[in-house]
mmCIF file of C-alpha atoms in Angstrom:
data_model
loop_
_atom_site.group_PDB
_atom_site.id
_atom_site.type_symbol
_atom_site.label_atom_id
_atom_site.label_comp_id
_atom_site.label_asym_id
_atom_site.label_seq_id
_atom_site.Cartn_x
_atom_site.Cartn_y
_atom_site.Cartn_z
ATOM 1 C CA MET J 1 -12.547 27.192 43.778
ATOM 2 C CA LEU J 2 -9.112 25.269 44.058
ATOM 3 C CA LYS J 3 -8.705 22.960 41.427
ATOM 4 C CA VAL J 4 -5.410 20.653 42.111
ATOM 5 C CA GLY J 5 -4.391 18.412 39.831
ATOM 6 C CA LEU J 6 -3.538 14.646 40.412
ATOM 7 C CA THR J 7 -1.170 11.812 39.169
ATOM 8 C CA GLY J 8 1.735 9.306 39.452
ATOM 9 C CA GLY J 9 2.581 6.103 38.074
ATOM 10 C CA ILE J 10 0.940 3.160 37.995
ATOM 11 C CA GLY J 11 1.784 1.032 41.223
ATOM 12 C CA ALA J 12 2.522 4.902 43.009
ATOM 13 C CA GLY J 13 -0.765 4.155 45.356
ATOM 14 C CA LYS J 14 -2.268 7.642 43.162
ATOM 15 C CA SER J 15 -6.281 6.334 43.974
ATOM 16 C CA ALA J 16 -5.495 5.935 47.747
ATOM 17 C CA VAL J 17 -4.551 9.412 48.098
ATOM 18 C CA ALA J 18 -7.159 10.391 45.991
ATOM 19 C CA GLN J 19 -9.585 8.143 48.504
ATOM 20 C CA ARG J 20 -8.470 10.029 51.625
ATOM 21 C CA LEU J 21 -8.991 13.833 49.774
ATOM 22 C CA VAL J 22 -12.463 13.349 49.729
ATOM 23 C CA GLU J 23 -12.469 11.659 53.234
ATOM 24 C CA ARG J 24 -11.272 14.945 53.666
ATOM 25 C CA GLY J 25 -13.939 16.850 52.161
ATOM 26 C CA ALA J 26 -11.845 17.349 48.929
ATOM 27 C CA ILE J 27 -14.329 16.608 45.126
ATOM 28 C CA LEU J 28 -12.678 14.014 43.339
ATOM 29 C CA ILE J 29 -12.895 14.050 39.454
ATOM 30 C CA ASP J 30 -12.141 10.414 37.584
ATOM 31 C CA ALA J 31 -10.480 11.752 34.785
ATOM 32 C CA ASP J 32 -10.535 7.405 34.009
ATOM 33 C CA ARG J 33 -13.890 7.249 34.694
ATOM 34 C CA LEU J 34 -15.324 10.397 32.734
ATOM 35 C CA ALA J 35 -12.889 8.210 29.606
ATOM 36 C CA ARG J 36 -15.309 4.960 29.868
ATOM 37 C CA GLU J 37 -18.765 7.023 30.675
ATOM 38 C CA VAL J 38 -17.815 9.622 27.752
ATOM 39 C CA VAL J 39 -18.140 6.715 24.783
ATOM 40 C CA ALA J 40 -20.441 4.217 27.248
ATOM 41 C CA ALA J 41 -23.412 2.413 25.067
ATOM 42 C CA GLY J 42 -25.986 5.367 23.314
ATOM 43 C CA THR J 43 -23.412 8.351 23.043
ATOM 44 C CA ASP J 44 -22.112 9.930 20.719
ATOM 45 C CA GLY J 45 -18.680 9.288 21.568
ATOM 46 C CA GLN J 46 -19.173 5.878 21.423
ATOM 47 C CA ALA J 47 -20.771 6.516 17.486
ATOM 48 C CA ALA J 48 -17.938 8.256 16.974
ATOM 49 C CA VAL J 49 -15.760 5.726 18.415
ATOM 50 C CA VAL J 50 -17.734 3.205 15.731
ATOM 51 C CA GLU J 51 -17.195 5.754 13.032
ATOM 52 C CA ALA J 52 -13.679 5.659 13.251
ATOM 53 C CA PHE J 53 -12.722 1.632 14.265
ATOM 54 C CA GLY J 54 -15.156 -0.480 12.825
ATOM 55 C CA PRO J 55 -18.277 -2.284 13.890
ATOM 56 C CA ALA J 56 -15.745 -5.093 15.526
ATOM 57 C CA VAL J 57 -14.954 -2.505 18.083
ATOM 58 C CA LEU J 58 -18.231 -3.461 20.054
ATOM 59 C CA GLY J 59 -19.243 -6.567 22.006
ATOM 60 C CA PRO J 60 -22.380 -7.664 22.311
ATOM 61 C CA ASP J 61 -23.766 -6.333 25.480
ATOM 62 C CA GLY J 62 -23.568 -2.660 23.059
ATOM 63 C CA GLU J 63 -21.096 -1.247 25.238
ATOM 64 C CA LEU J 64 -17.309 -1.089 23.267
ATOM 65 C CA ASP J 65 -14.285 -3.986 23.589
ATOM 66 C CA ARG J 66 -12.100 -2.553 24.989
ATOM 67 C CA PRO J 67 -9.527 -5.383 24.671
ATOM 68 C CA ALA J 68 -10.311 -5.794 20.828
ATOM 69 C CA LEU J 69 -10.372 -1.836 20.409
ATOM 70 C CA GLY J 70 -6.906 -1.028 22.396
ATOM 71 C CA ALA J 71 -5.340 -4.194 20.278
ATOM 72 C CA ARG J 72 -6.837 -2.141 16.808
ATOM 73 C CA VAL J 73 -4.684 0.875 18.389
ATOM 74 C CA PHE J 74 -1.531 -1.331 19.865
ATOM 75 C CA GLY J 75 1.622 -0.248 17.907
ATOM 76 C CA ASP J 76 -0.475 2.704 15.372
ATOM 77 C CA GLU J 77 0.397 6.370 16.746
ATOM 78 C CA ALA J 78 -2.104 7.097 13.908
ATOM 79 C CA ALA J 79 -4.745 5.434 14.995
ATOM 80 C CA ARG J 80 -4.368 6.203 18.861
ATOM 81 C CA ARG J 81 -3.961 9.796 18.095
ATOM 82 C CA ARG J 82 -7.350 9.326 16.339
ATOM 83 C CA LEU J 83 -8.621 7.676 19.807
ATOM 84 C CA GLU J 84 -7.950 10.481 21.885
ATOM 85 C CA SER J 85 -9.031 12.809 19.317
ATOM 86 C CA ILE J 86 -12.135 11.500 20.800
ATOM 87 C CA ILE J 87 -12.511 11.299 23.913
ATOM 88 C CA HIS J 88 -9.544 13.771 25.003
ATOM 89 C CA PRO J 89 -11.838 16.413 24.086
ATOM 90 C CA ARG J 90 -15.838 14.760 25.544
ATOM 91 C CA VAL J 91 -13.457 14.599 29.217
ATOM 92 C CA ARG J 92 -12.506 17.843 29.052
ATOM 93 C CA ALA J 93 -15.791 19.126 28.447
ATOM 94 C CA ARG J 94 -17.485 16.993 30.922
ATOM 95 C CA THR J 95 -14.541 18.006 33.480
ATOM 96 C CA VAL J 96 -15.502 21.820 32.833
ATOM 97 C CA GLU J 97 -19.002 20.777 33.737
ATOM 98 C CA LEU J 98 -18.851 18.917 37.180
ATOM 99 C CA THR J 99 -16.095 21.545 38.075
ATOM 100 C CA ALA J 100 -19.271 24.615 37.149
ATOM 101 C CA SER J 101 -21.474 22.524 39.544
ATOM 102 C CA ALA J 102 -19.109 22.659 42.500
ATOM 103 C CA ALA J 103 -19.095 25.081 45.562
ATOM 104 C CA PRO J 104 -17.179 28.323 45.571
ATOM 105 C CA ASP J 105 -15.623 26.809 48.332
ATOM 106 C CA ALA J 106 -14.445 23.583 47.152
ATOM 107 C CA ILE J 107 -11.201 21.706 47.065
ATOM 108 C CA VAL J 108 -11.686 20.257 43.023
ATOM 109 C CA VAL J 109 -9.226 17.690 42.644
ATOM 110 C CA ASN J 110 -8.970 15.515 38.756
ATOM 111 C CA ASP J 111 -7.043 12.737 39.220
ATOM 112 C CA VAL J 112 -5.036 12.190 35.583
ATOM 113 C CA PRO J 113 -2.281 10.218 34.778
ATOM 114 C CA LEU J 114 -1.708 11.298 31.872
ATOM 115 C CA LEU J 115 -1.921 14.345 33.365
ATOM 116 C CA VAL J 116 2.449 14.800 33.094
ATOM 117 C CA GLU J 117 2.190 13.347 29.316
ATOM 118 C CA THR J 118 -0.316 15.531 28.226
ATOM 119 C CA GLY J 119 0.885 18.999 29.229
ATOM 120 C CA LEU J 120 -1.897 19.420 31.736
ATOM 121 C CA ALA J 121 -0.232 21.038 34.514
ATOM 122 C CA PRO J 122 -0.051 24.890 33.903
ATOM 123 C CA SER J 123 -4.390 24.323 34.512
ATOM 124 C CA PHE J 124 -4.445 23.170 37.608
ATOM 125 C CA HIS J 125 -4.029 26.143 41.290
ATOM 126 C CA LEU J 126 -1.231 23.056 41.938
ATOM 127 C CA VAL J 127 -0.277 19.557 40.703
ATOM 128 C CA VAL J 128 0.857 16.882 43.668
ATOM 129 C CA VAL J 129 2.089 13.581 42.337
ATOM 130 C CA VAL J 130 2.648 10.196 44.372
ATOM 131 C CA ASP J 131 5.582 8.111 44.055
ATOM 132 C CA ALA J 132 6.565 5.631 45.355
ATOM 133 C CA ASP J 133 9.816 3.624 44.463
ATOM 134 C CA PRO J 134 9.799 1.415 40.498
ATOM 135 C CA ALA J 135 10.877 -2.298 42.982
ATOM 136 C CA VAL J 136 7.616 -0.482 45.636
ATOM 137 C CA ARG J 137 5.047 -0.206 42.567
ATOM 138 C CA ILE J 138 6.574 -3.941 40.470
ATOM 139 C CA GLU J 139 5.104 -5.644 43.929
ATOM 140 C CA ARG J 140 2.286 -3.950 44.539
ATOM 141 C CA LEU J 141 1.076 -4.321 40.765
ATOM 142 C CA VAL J 142 2.174 -8.246 41.215
ATOM 143 C CA SER J 143 -0.094 -8.528 44.170
ATOM 144 C CA LEU J 144 -2.457 -6.345 43.506
ATOM 145 C CA ARG J 145 -3.310 -6.649 39.705
ATOM 146 C CA GLY J 146 -2.274 -10.442 39.432
ATOM 147 C CA MET J 147 1.266 -9.233 36.662
ATOM 148 C CA THR J 148 3.804 -10.551 35.891
ATOM 149 C CA ARG J 149 6.815 -8.522 37.229
ATOM 150 C CA GLU J 150 8.262 -8.586 33.201
ATOM 151 C CA GLN J 151 3.927 -7.073 32.792
ATOM 152 C CA ALA J 152 4.567 -4.711 36.165
ATOM 153 C CA ALA J 153 7.716 -3.734 34.508
ATOM 154 C CA ALA J 154 6.971 -2.679 31.405
ATOM 155 C CA ARG J 155 3.756 -0.578 31.548
ATOM 156 C CA ILE J 156 6.808 1.486 34.392
ATOM 157 C CA ALA J 157 8.583 1.996 31.628
ATOM 158 C CA ALA J 158 6.127 3.222 28.392
ATOM 159 C CA GLN J 159 4.973 6.076 31.896
ATOM 160 C CA ALA J 160 6.543 9.361 31.979
ATOM 161 C CA ASP J 161 9.931 9.400 32.461
ATOM 162 C CA GLU J 162 10.070 10.026 37.342
ATOM 163 C CA ALA J 163 12.221 12.776 37.460
ATOM 164 C CA VAL J 164 9.737 14.798 34.854
ATOM 165 C CA ARG J 165 7.209 13.248 36.434
ATOM 166 C CA ARG J 166 8.625 14.842 39.986
ATOM 167 C CA ALA J 167 9.918 18.262 38.513
ATOM 168 C CA ALA J 168 6.173 19.073 37.177
ATOM 169 C CA ALA J 169 4.982 18.127 41.162
ATOM 170 C CA ASP J 170 4.511 21.348 43.194
ATOM 171 C CA ALA J 171 3.943 18.732 45.882
ATOM 172 C CA LEU J 172 5.296 15.033 46.005
ATOM 173 C CA ILE J 173 4.066 12.420 48.162
ATOM 174 C CA ALA J 174 6.356 9.704 48.785
ATOM 175 C CA ASN J 175 3.776 5.961 49.762
ATOM 176 C CA ASP J 176 6.160 3.802 50.128
ATOM 177 C CA ALA J 177 6.203 3.682 54.019
ATOM 178 C CA GLY J 178 2.220 1.797 54.659
ATOM 179 C CA LEU J 179 -1.220 3.629 54.554
ATOM 180 C CA ASP J 180 -0.880 5.065 58.620
ATOM 181 C CA GLU J 181 1.985 7.315 56.956
ATOM 182 C CA LEU J 182 0.440 7.979 53.556
ATOM 183 C CA ASP J 183 -2.690 8.810 55.631
ATOM 184 C CA ALA J 184 -0.615 11.857 57.783
ATOM 185 C CA ARG J 185 0.784 12.183 54.765
ATOM 186 C CA VAL J 186 -2.481 13.459 53.554
ATOM 187 C CA GLU J 187 -3.887 15.207 56.088
ATOM 188 C CA ARG J 188 -1.001 17.525 56.650
ATOM 189 C CA LEU J 189 -1.663 18.536 52.797
ATOM 190 C CA TRP J 190 -4.994 19.340 53.357
ATOM 191 C CA GLN J 191 -4.123 21.438 56.331
ATOM 192 C CA ASP J 192 -1.298 22.946 55.912
ATOM 193 C CA ARG J 193 -1.507 24.058 52.508
ATOM 194 C CA LEU J 194 -5.316 22.484 50.197
ATOM 195 C CA ARG J 195 -6.783 24.521 52.609
ATOM 196 C CA PRO J 196 -6.063 28.054 53.676
ATOM 197 C CA TYR J 197 -4.745 28.175 49.467
ATOM 198 C CA GLU J 198 -8.380 27.727 48.772
ATOM 199 C CA GLU J 199 -9.418 30.199 51.285
ATOM 200 C CA ASN J 200 -6.918 32.155 50.437
ATOM 201 C CA LEU J 201 -8.394 32.082 46.684
ATOM 202 C CA ARG J 202 -11.537 32.860 47.499
ATOM 203 C CA LEU J 203 -11.018 35.748 49.724
ATOM 204 C CA GLY J 204 -8.791 37.309 46.591
ATOM 205 C CA ARG J 205 -6.023 37.318 49.178
ATOM 206 C CA HIS J 206 -2.129 36.108 49.207
ATOM 207 C CA ALA J 207 -1.077 33.695 51.849
ATOM 208 C CA PRO J 208 0.477 35.644 55.261
ATOM 209 C CA ASN J 209 4.034 35.950 55.554
ATOM 210 C CA ASP J 210 5.311 36.023 59.372
ATOM 211 C CA GLY J 211 8.023 38.760 58.514
ATOM 212 C CA ALA J 212 10.689 37.164 59.656
ATOM 213 C CA LEU J 213 13.988 37.229 57.907
ATOM 214 C CA HIS J 214 15.094 33.916 56.968
ATOM 215 C CA VAL J 215 18.182 34.213 54.234
ATOM 216 C CA VAL J 216 18.653 30.088 52.438
ATOM 217 C CA PRO J 217 21.230 28.374 51.040
ATOM 218 C CA PRO J 218 21.018 28.550 47.238
ATOM 219 C CA ASP J 219 18.708 26.130 45.875
ATOM 220 C CA PRO J 220 18.793 24.747 42.474
ATOM 221 C CA THR J 221 15.384 24.194 42.292
ATOM 222 C CA TRP J 222 14.901 27.798 41.493
ATOM 223 C CA PRO J 223 14.166 28.393 38.379
ATOM 224 C CA GLU J 224 11.801 24.793 38.284
ATOM 225 C CA GLN J 225 10.017 25.832 40.385
ATOM 226 C CA ALA J 226 9.250 29.596 39.141
ATOM 227 C CA GLY J 227 8.377 27.595 35.345
ATOM 228 C CA ARG J 228 6.124 25.843 36.897
ATOM 229 C CA VAL J 229 3.907 29.272 38.201
ATOM 230 C CA ILE J 230 5.804 30.941 35.122
ATOM 231 C CA ALA J 231 3.602 28.714 33.295
ATOM 232 C CA ARG J 232 -0.135 29.242 35.138
ATOM 233 C CA ILE J 233 0.833 32.513 34.340
ATOM 234 C CA ARG J 234 0.429 32.648 30.889
ATOM 235 C CA HIS J 235 -2.126 29.316 31.283
ATOM 236 C CA ALA J 236 -4.441 32.182 32.438
ATOM 237 C CA LEU J 237 -2.742 35.169 30.576
ATOM 238 C CA PRO J 238 -1.446 33.615 27.324
ATOM 239 C CA GLY J 239 1.035 35.199 25.338
ATOM 240 C CA ALA J 240 2.182 36.627 28.676
ATOM 241 C CA ASP J 241 6.197 37.978 28.998
ATOM 242 C CA VAL J 242 7.340 37.217 32.481
ATOM 243 C CA SER J 243 10.451 36.816 33.431
ATOM 244 C CA HIS J 244 12.449 34.981 36.344
ATOM 245 C CA ILE J 245 14.007 37.870 38.564
ATOM 246 C CA GLY J 246 15.629 38.088 41.775
ATOM 247 C CA SER J 247 18.091 36.110 43.764
ATOM 248 C CA THR J 248 16.280 32.652 43.228
ATOM 249 C CA ALA J 249 16.826 33.224 39.256
ATOM 250 C CA VAL J 250 20.542 33.253 40.390
ATOM 251 C CA PRO J 251 22.810 30.053 39.953
ATOM 252 C CA GLY J 252 24.719 29.629 43.338
ATOM 253 C CA LEU J 253 23.086 32.622 45.160
ATOM 254 C CA PRO J 254 22.088 32.504 48.968
ATOM 255 C CA ALA J 255 17.643 33.875 49.272
ATOM 256 C CA LYS J 256 14.795 34.283 51.037
ATOM 257 C CA ASP J 257 12.973 31.489 49.813
ATOM 258 C CA ARG J 258 10.394 33.418 47.998
ATOM 259 C CA LEU J 259 10.136 33.539 43.796
ATOM 260 C CA ASP J 260 10.677 36.920 42.360
ATOM 261 C CA LEU J 261 9.186 37.195 39.296
ATOM 262 C CA MET J 262 8.099 39.543 36.661
ATOM 263 C CA LEU J 263 4.766 41.051 34.691
ATOM 264 C CA ALA J 264 6.200 43.261 31.617
ATOM 265 C CA VAL J 265 2.969 45.485 30.150
ATOM 266 C CA PRO J 266 2.521 47.782 28.056
ATOM 267 C CA THR J 267 0.986 50.320 30.825
ATOM 268 C CA LEU J 268 -0.415 50.153 33.960
ATOM 269 C CA GLU J 269 -3.484 50.545 33.432
ATOM 270 C CA GLU J 270 -3.200 47.350 31.336
ATOM 271 C CA ALA J 271 -1.627 45.445 34.627
ATOM 272 C CA ASP J 272 -4.855 46.812 36.364
ATOM 273 C CA LYS J 273 -6.685 45.361 33.620
ATOM 274 C CA LEU J 274 -5.239 42.038 34.998
ATOM 275 C CA ALA J 275 -5.645 41.784 37.816
ATOM 276 C CA ASP J 276 -9.073 39.488 38.381
ATOM 277 C CA ALA J 277 -6.906 37.248 35.485
ATOM 278 C CA LEU J 278 -4.020 36.177 37.762
ATOM 279 C CA GLY J 279 -6.330 36.151 41.351
ATOM 280 C CA ARG J 280 -8.367 33.667 39.126
ATOM 281 C CA ALA J 281 -4.980 32.330 38.501
ATOM 282 C CA GLY J 282 -4.085 32.286 42.244
ATOM 283 C CA LEU J 283 -1.974 35.432 42.610
ATOM 284 C CA PRO J 284 -3.895 38.018 44.076
ATOM 285 C CA ARG J 285 -2.969 41.786 43.678
ATOM 286 C CA ARG J 286 -2.220 42.741 47.103
ATOM 287 C CA GLU J 287 -3.429 45.804 47.917
ATOM 288 C CA GLY J 288 -1.433 49.225 48.309
ATOM 289 C CA GLU J 289 1.206 52.083 45.456
ATOM 290 C CA TRP J 290 3.543 49.533 44.841
ATOM 291 C CA TYR J 291 7.403 51.419 43.389
ATOM 292 C CA ASN J 292 11.080 51.329 43.555
ATOM 293 C CA ASN J 293 13.284 53.489 44.246
ATOM 294 C CA ALA J 294 14.703 54.902 40.763
ATOM 295 C CA ARG J 295 19.063 54.152 41.448
ATOM 296 C CA GLY J 296 19.753 57.920 41.046
ATOM 297 C CA LEU J 297 17.786 57.792 37.332
ATOM 298 C CA PRO J 298 15.042 60.426 36.515
ATOM 299 C CA GLY J 299 12.009 60.089 38.660
ATOM 300 C CA LYS J 300 12.267 58.643 42.317
ATOM 301 C CA THR J 301 10.568 56.170 41.799
ATOM 302 C CA TRP J 302 9.265 53.271 39.245
ATOM 303 C CA PRO J 303 5.863 52.572 40.039
ATOM 304 C CA LYS J 304 4.503 49.402 39.334
ATOM 305 C CA ARG J 305 2.482 46.909 40.521
ATOM 306 C CA LEU J 306 2.928 43.541 42.942
ATOM 307 C CA HIS J 307 0.507 40.364 43.400
ATOM 308 C CA GLY J 308 1.427 37.283 45.435
ATOM 309 C CA ASN J 309 1.005 33.910 45.699
ATOM 310 C CA ALA J 310 -2.232 32.460 47.453
ATOM 311 C CA ASP J 311 -0.322 28.569 48.338
ATOM 312 C CA PRO J 312 1.194 29.466 51.342
ATOM 313 C CA GLY J 313 3.502 26.710 49.985
ATOM 314 C CA ARG J 314 5.182 28.520 47.537
ATOM 315 C CA PRO J 315 5.845 32.201 48.815
ATOM 316 C CA VAL J 316 6.231 34.657 44.921
ATOM 317 C CA ASN J 317 6.086 38.056 44.556
ATOM 318 C CA LEU J 318 4.631 39.395 40.955
ATOM 319 C CA HIS J 319 6.045 42.785 39.783
ATOM 320 C CA VAL J 320 3.958 43.907 37.065
ATOM 321 C CA ARG J 321 5.816 47.119 35.360
ATOM 322 C CA VAL J 322 6.153 48.286 31.714
ATOM 323 C CA SER J 323 7.974 47.262 29.193
ATOM 324 C CA GLY J 324 11.024 49.135 29.422
ATOM 325 C CA SER J 325 10.568 50.856 31.872
ATOM 326 C CA PRO J 326 13.465 51.623 34.138
ATOM 327 C CA GLY J 327 12.552 49.127 36.934
ATOM 328 C CA TRP J 328 11.913 47.193 34.138
ATOM 329 C CA ARG J 329 15.365 47.428 32.947
ATOM 330 C CA PHE J 330 17.045 47.679 36.470
ATOM 331 C CA ALA J 331 15.700 43.713 37.343
ATOM 332 C CA LEU J 332 16.702 42.498 34.151
ATOM 333 C CA LEU J 333 20.141 43.764 34.110
ATOM 334 C CA MET J 334 21.256 43.264 37.717
ATOM 335 C CA ARG J 335 20.129 39.511 37.217
ATOM 336 C CA ASP J 336 22.226 38.709 33.889
ATOM 337 C CA HIS J 337 25.071 40.910 35.433
ATOM 338 C CA LEU J 338 25.526 39.097 38.981
ATOM 339 C CA ARG J 339 24.351 35.480 36.524
ATOM 340 C CA ALA J 340 27.369 36.650 34.036
ATOM 341 C CA VAL J 341 30.638 38.306 37.482
ATOM 342 C CA PRO J 342 30.847 35.348 39.810
ATOM 343 C CA ALA J 343 32.424 38.643 42.035
ATOM 344 C CA ALA J 344 29.749 40.658 41.745
ATOM 345 C CA ARG J 345 27.944 38.200 43.138
ATOM 346 C CA ASP J 346 30.112 36.607 45.893
ATOM 347 C CA GLY J 347 30.408 39.989 46.732
ATOM 348 C CA TYR J 348 25.998 40.070 47.077
ATOM 349 C CA ALA J 349 26.136 37.166 49.213
ATOM 350 C CA ALA J 350 28.791 38.017 51.146
ATOM 351 C CA ALA J 351 26.944 41.065 52.232
ATOM 352 C CA LYS J 352 23.823 39.194 52.612
ATOM 353 C CA GLU J 353 24.892 37.466 54.916
ATOM 354 C CA ARG J 354 26.281 40.727 57.630
ATOM 355 C CA TRP J 355 23.249 42.033 57.156
ATOM 356 C CA ALA J 356 21.153 39.045 57.689
ATOM 357 C CA ALA J 357 23.392 38.536 61.006
ATOM 358 C CA ARG J 358 22.204 42.658 62.254
ATOM 359 C CA HIS J 359 18.341 42.487 60.498
ATOM 360 C CA ARG J 360 16.135 39.742 62.338
ATOM 361 C CA ASP J 361 13.238 40.859 60.090
ATOM 362 C CA VAL J 362 12.570 41.888 56.341
ATOM 363 C CA GLU J 363 12.025 46.198 56.592
ATOM 364 C CA GLY J 364 15.503 46.514 57.898
ATOM 365 C CA TYR J 365 17.346 44.168 56.107
ATOM 366 C CA ALA J 366 15.383 45.437 53.162
ATOM 367 C CA GLU J 367 16.918 49.068 54.681
ATOM 368 C CA ALA J 368 20.060 48.073 54.809
ATOM 369 C CA LYS J 369 20.491 46.760 51.534
ATOM 370 C CA GLU J 370 19.497 50.304 49.357
ATOM 371 C CA PRO J 371 23.641 51.773 49.031
ATOM 372 C CA TRP J 372 23.904 47.674 48.461
ATOM 373 C CA PHE J 373 21.723 48.623 45.109
ATOM 374 C CA ASP J 374 22.563 51.760 44.643
ATOM 375 C CA SER J 375 26.619 50.926 43.891
ATOM 376 C CA GLU J 376 26.023 47.635 41.928
ATOM 377 C CA ALA J 377 23.193 49.868 39.669
ATOM 378 C CA VAL J 378 26.913 51.676 38.873
ATOM 379 C CA ALA J 379 28.244 48.797 38.736
ATOM 380 C CA ALA J 380 25.977 46.944 36.592
ATOM 381 C CA GLU J 381 25.850 49.747 34.121
ATOM 382 C CA GLU J 382 29.101 49.780 33.468
ATOM 383 C CA TRP J 383 29.067 45.997 32.548
ATOM 384 C CA ALA J 384 26.150 46.506 30.455
ATOM 385 C CA GLN J 385 28.126 48.560 28.202
ATOM 386 C CA ALA J 386 31.632 47.507 27.917
ATOM 387 C CA THR J 387 29.831 43.934 26.728
ATOM 388 C CA GLY J 388 26.692 45.813 24.625
ATOM 389 C CA TRP J 389 24.295 43.698 26.908
ATOM 390 C CA GLN J 390 20.680 43.917 26.099
ATOM 391 C CA PRO J 391 17.480 42.757 28.321
ATOM 392 C CA ALA J 392 16.142 39.193 27.284
ATOM 393 C CA THR J 393 13.173 38.478 28.672
ATOM 394 C CA ASP J 394 11.315 34.725 28.549
ATOM 395 C CA LYS J 395 8.320 36.342 26.448
ATOM 396 C CA PRO J 396 7.312 32.588 24.673
ATOM 397 C CA LYS J 397 8.108 32.634 21.045
ATOM 398 C CA PRO J 398 5.380 33.593 19.049
#
């Protein structure tokens, strides 16, 4: 099933979005509710809390005295981490149980206030962040929760930096224009992205491409977007050697709004073994035989496997190539050459403009690029020899 992470700063309106998603058929898993359930009276979680912090944290009704427990861990980093070591594993285990019990075609929304702070974003197919201006959030906390302005501002400041939270968002829902507008934004997210994403994921297919050519100005967030997809791949395949390649990996270069990523594998047989795991992560294999032009090197083609993104909101080509192969090397060399030599990058940008003016379809555009790629292969190799360039991937350090 499709797993969605939902988060947002205090007062942003995350619960209102969760409610609207449930009304449309989503299954909601509320991390705050689970955090209370796993330490309720009679649970082993509560017993562990009492053992760690003493009977003074129990109220007369047998439930935890949350103010007393809060006072016990407030300002004490070691105590807070000890409490989290009791609660968080139990919440994760219960989340797994609830997710496993959902129907195969379910859209499971995990409402996690500290999703970004706890590094959970890569475990979801999509992360939705609810956002609102801090002044609006303060007003809500004052009027709806009875906080003073100083308390509200302090609670907001204690959470993740707003820019960090937005950077984790695959979909950002602004909640500062009233409930009717919020409802309309949730509806668009549900119909245009979540529903088709779930269906594509369940059927093992990538989101369809209309075949039209759309070359757009450079987007400075492309590397950030690529980083989120790469993190999901590494969550599915720990330690995977994945790199951002292609035009969207070169700052300042216009491109089709489709991320190109490369997964390095020892053999193509190994690539075939990884196909199911990549599909479950939202990147199903594209059928057919895939290869690249060998650019005059021995062998007419460079074989590879190709996967696409099931998410209709973020087109991706994941090229799976053998590590150390000519195709793997050229993808990294061309990227690094265009990054390092502005004249080469600008020449490619000007050529893209000419090709896009002559060809309105992706196939014609791709064919028109072949002579330029032949020249780029020679220029990039000369640059590599002159500079001593060696391939460097984005593989995480052990």
